[in-house]
Protein backbone atom coordinates (compact mmCIF):
# COMPACT_ATOMS: atom_id res chain seq x y z
CA UNK A 1 0.00 0.00 0.00
CA UNK A 2 1.22 3.47 -0.77
CA UNK A 3 0.13 7.06 -0.75
CA UNK A 4 -1.59 7.43 -4.08
CA UNK A 5 -0.95 10.42 -6.36
CA UNK A 6 -4.37 9.80 -7.92
CA UNK A 7 -5.62 11.55 -4.79
CA UNK A 8 -9.31 10.80 -5.37
CA UNK A 9 -11.30 12.51 -2.65
CA UNK A 10 -13.45 9.44 -1.89
CA UNK A 11 -10.47 7.11 -1.42
CA UNK A 12 -8.60 6.47 1.81
CA UNK A 13 -5.29 6.16 -0.05
CA UNK A 14 -5.20 9.66 -1.60
CA UNK A 15 -1.83 11.16 -0.68
CA UNK A 16 -3.14 14.52 0.44
CA UNK A 17 -5.62 13.17 2.96
CA UNK A 18 -4.53 9.66 3.98
CA UNK A 19 -3.17 8.59 7.34
CA UNK A 20 -1.69 5.36 5.95
CA UNK A 21 2.02 4.87 5.58
CA UNK A 22 3.68 3.00 2.74
CA UNK A 23 3.80 -0.71 3.42
CA UNK A 24 4.35 -3.92 1.48
CA UNK A 25 3.75 -7.41 2.86
CA UNK A 26 6.24 -10.15 2.04
CA UNK A 27 5.57 -12.59 -0.77
CA UNK A 28 5.16 -15.39 1.79
CA UNK A 29 2.66 -13.33 3.76
CA UNK A 30 0.74 -12.61 0.56
CA UNK A 31 0.60 -16.31 -0.31
CA UNK A 32 -0.54 -17.16 3.22
CA UNK A 33 -3.31 -14.56 3.11
CA UNK A 34 -4.63 -15.67 -0.28
CA UNK A 35 -4.41 -19.33 0.72
CA UNK A 36 -6.40 -18.56 3.88
CA UNK A 37 -9.08 -16.76 1.85
CA UNK A 38 -9.39 -19.75 -0.50
CA UNK A 39 -8.93 -22.72 1.84
CA UNK A 40 -12.64 -23.42 2.40
CA UNK A 41 -13.21 -23.89 -1.35
CA UNK A 42 -16.28 -21.67 -1.43
CA UNK A 43 -14.72 -18.41 -2.56
CA UNK A 44 -16.42 -17.04 -5.68
CA UNK A 45 -13.81 -14.45 -6.57
CA UNK A 46 -10.80 -12.74 -5.11
CA UNK A 47 -10.14 -9.25 -6.43
CA UNK A 48 -6.68 -7.81 -6.06
CA UNK A 49 -6.43 -4.08 -6.49
CA UNK A 50 -3.40 -1.86 -6.74
CA UNK A 51 -2.65 1.80 -6.45
CA UNK A 52 -2.75 4.36 -9.26
CA UNK A 53 0.99 3.91 -9.75
CA UNK A 54 2.25 0.43 -8.97
CA UNK A 55 5.13 -1.83 -9.90
CA UNK A 56 3.28 -3.84 -12.56
CA UNK A 57 6.12 -6.35 -12.98
CA UNK A 58 6.02 -7.14 -9.24
CA UNK A 59 2.23 -7.36 -9.32
CA UNK A 60 2.21 -9.83 -12.23
CA UNK A 61 5.03 -11.87 -10.69
CA UNK A 62 3.23 -12.37 -7.40
CA UNK A 63 -0.06 -13.20 -9.14
CA UNK A 64 1.68 -15.84 -11.24
CA UNK A 65 3.20 -17.30 -8.09
CA UNK A 66 -0.17 -17.40 -6.36
CA UNK A 67 -1.88 -19.11 -9.30
CA UNK A 68 0.52 -22.05 -8.86
CA UNK A 69 -0.88 -22.79 -5.39
S1 LIG B 1 -6.04 4.21 -5.24
FE1 LIG B 1 -7.38 4.59 -7.00
S2 LIG B 1 -9.24 5.49 -6.11
FE2 LIG B 1 -7.61 5.67 -4.59
S3 LIG B 1 -6.70 7.68 -4.85
FE3 LIG B 1 -5.52 6.23 -6.07
S4 LIG B 1 -6.43 6.28 -8.13
FE4 LIG B 1 -7.90 7.21 -6.67
CSV table of C-alpha atoms and ligand atoms in Angstrom, one decimal:
chain,number,residue,atom,x,y,z
A,1,UNK,CA,0.0,0.0,0.0
A,2,UNK,CA,1.2,3.5,-0.8
A,3,UNK,CA,0.1,7.1,-0.8
A,4,UNK,CA,-1.6,7.4,-4.1
A,5,UNK,CA,-0.9,10.4,-6.4
A,6,UNK,CA,-4.4,9.8,-7.9
A,7,UNK,CA,-5.6,11.6,-4.8
A,8,UNK,CA,-9.3,10.8,-5.4
A,9,UNK,CA,-11.3,12.5,-2.6
A,10,UNK,CA,-13.5,9.4,-1.9
A,11,UNK,CA,-10.5,7.1,-1.4
A,12,UNK,CA,-8.6,6.5,1.8
A,13,UNK,CA,-5.3,6.2,0.0
A,14,UNK,CA,-5.2,9.7,-1.6
A,15,UNK,CA,-1.8,11.2,-0.7
A,16,UNK,CA,-3.1,14.5,0.4
A,17,UNK,CA,-5.6,13.2,3.0
A,18,UNK,CA,-4.5,9.7,4.0
A,19,UNK,CA,-3.2,8.6,7.3
A,20,UNK,CA,-1.7,5.4,5.9
A,21,UNK,CA,2.0,4.9,5.6
A,22,UNK,CA,3.7,3.0,2.7
A,23,UNK,CA,3.8,-0.7,3.4
A,24,UNK,CA,4.3,-3.9,1.5
A,25,UNK,CA,3.7,-7.4,2.9
A,26,UNK,CA,6.2,-10.1,2.0
A,27,UNK,CA,5.6,-12.6,-0.8
A,28,UNK,CA,5.2,-15.4,1.8
A,29,UNK,CA,2.7,-13.3,3.8
A,30,UNK,CA,0.7,-12.6,0.6
A,31,UNK,CA,0.6,-16.3,-0.3
A,32,UNK,CA,-0.5,-17.2,3.2
A,33,UNK,CA,-3.3,-14.6,3.1
A,34,UNK,CA,-4.6,-15.7,-0.3
A,35,UNK,CA,-4.4,-19.3,0.7
A,36,UNK,CA,-6.4,-18.6,3.9
A,37,UNK,CA,-9.1,-16.8,1.8
A,38,UNK,CA,-9.4,-19.8,-0.5
A,39,UNK,CA,-8.9,-22.7,1.8
A,40,UNK,CA,-12.6,-23.4,2.4
A,41,UNK,CA,-13.2,-23.9,-1.3
A,42,UNK,CA,-16.3,-21.7,-1.4
A,43,UNK,CA,-14.7,-18.4,-2.6
A,44,UNK,CA,-16.4,-17.0,-5.7
A,45,UNK,CA,-13.8,-14.5,-6.6
A,46,UNK,CA,-10.8,-12.7,-5.1
A,47,UNK,CA,-10.1,-9.2,-6.4
A,48,UNK,CA,-6.7,-7.8,-6.1
A,49,UNK,CA,-6.4,-4.1,-6.5
A,50,UNK,CA,-3.4,-1.9,-6.7
A,51,UNK,CA,-2.7,1.8,-6.4
A,52,UNK,CA,-2.7,4.4,-9.3
A,53,UNK,CA,1.0,3.9,-9.7
A,54,UNK,CA,2.3,0.4,-9.0
A,55,UNK,CA,5.1,-1.8,-9.9
A,56,UNK,CA,3.3,-3.8,-12.6
A,57,UNK,CA,6.1,-6.3,-13.0
A,58,UNK,CA,6.0,-7.1,-9.2
A,59,UNK,CA,2.2,-7.4,-9.3
A,60,UNK,CA,2.2,-9.8,-12.2
A,61,UNK,CA,5.0,-11.9,-10.7
A,62,UNK,CA,3.2,-12.4,-7.4
A,63,UNK,CA,-0.1,-13.2,-9.1
A,64,UNK,CA,1.7,-15.8,-11.2
A,65,UNK,CA,3.2,-17.3,-8.1
A,66,UNK,CA,-0.2,-17.4,-6.4
A,67,UNK,CA,-1.9,-19.1,-9.3
A,68,UNK,CA,0.5,-22.0,-8.9
A,69,UNK,CA,-0.9,-22.8,-5.4
B,1,LIG,S1,-6.0,4.2,-5.2
B,1,LIG,FE1,-7.4,4.6,-7.0
B,1,LIG,S2,-9.2,5.5,-6.1
B,1,LIG,FE2,-7.6,5.7,-4.6
B,1,LIG,S3,-6.7,7.7,-4.8
B,1,LIG,FE3,-5.5,6.2,-6.1
B,1,LIG,S4,-6.4,6.3,-8.1
B,1,LIG,FE4,-7.9,7.2,-6.7
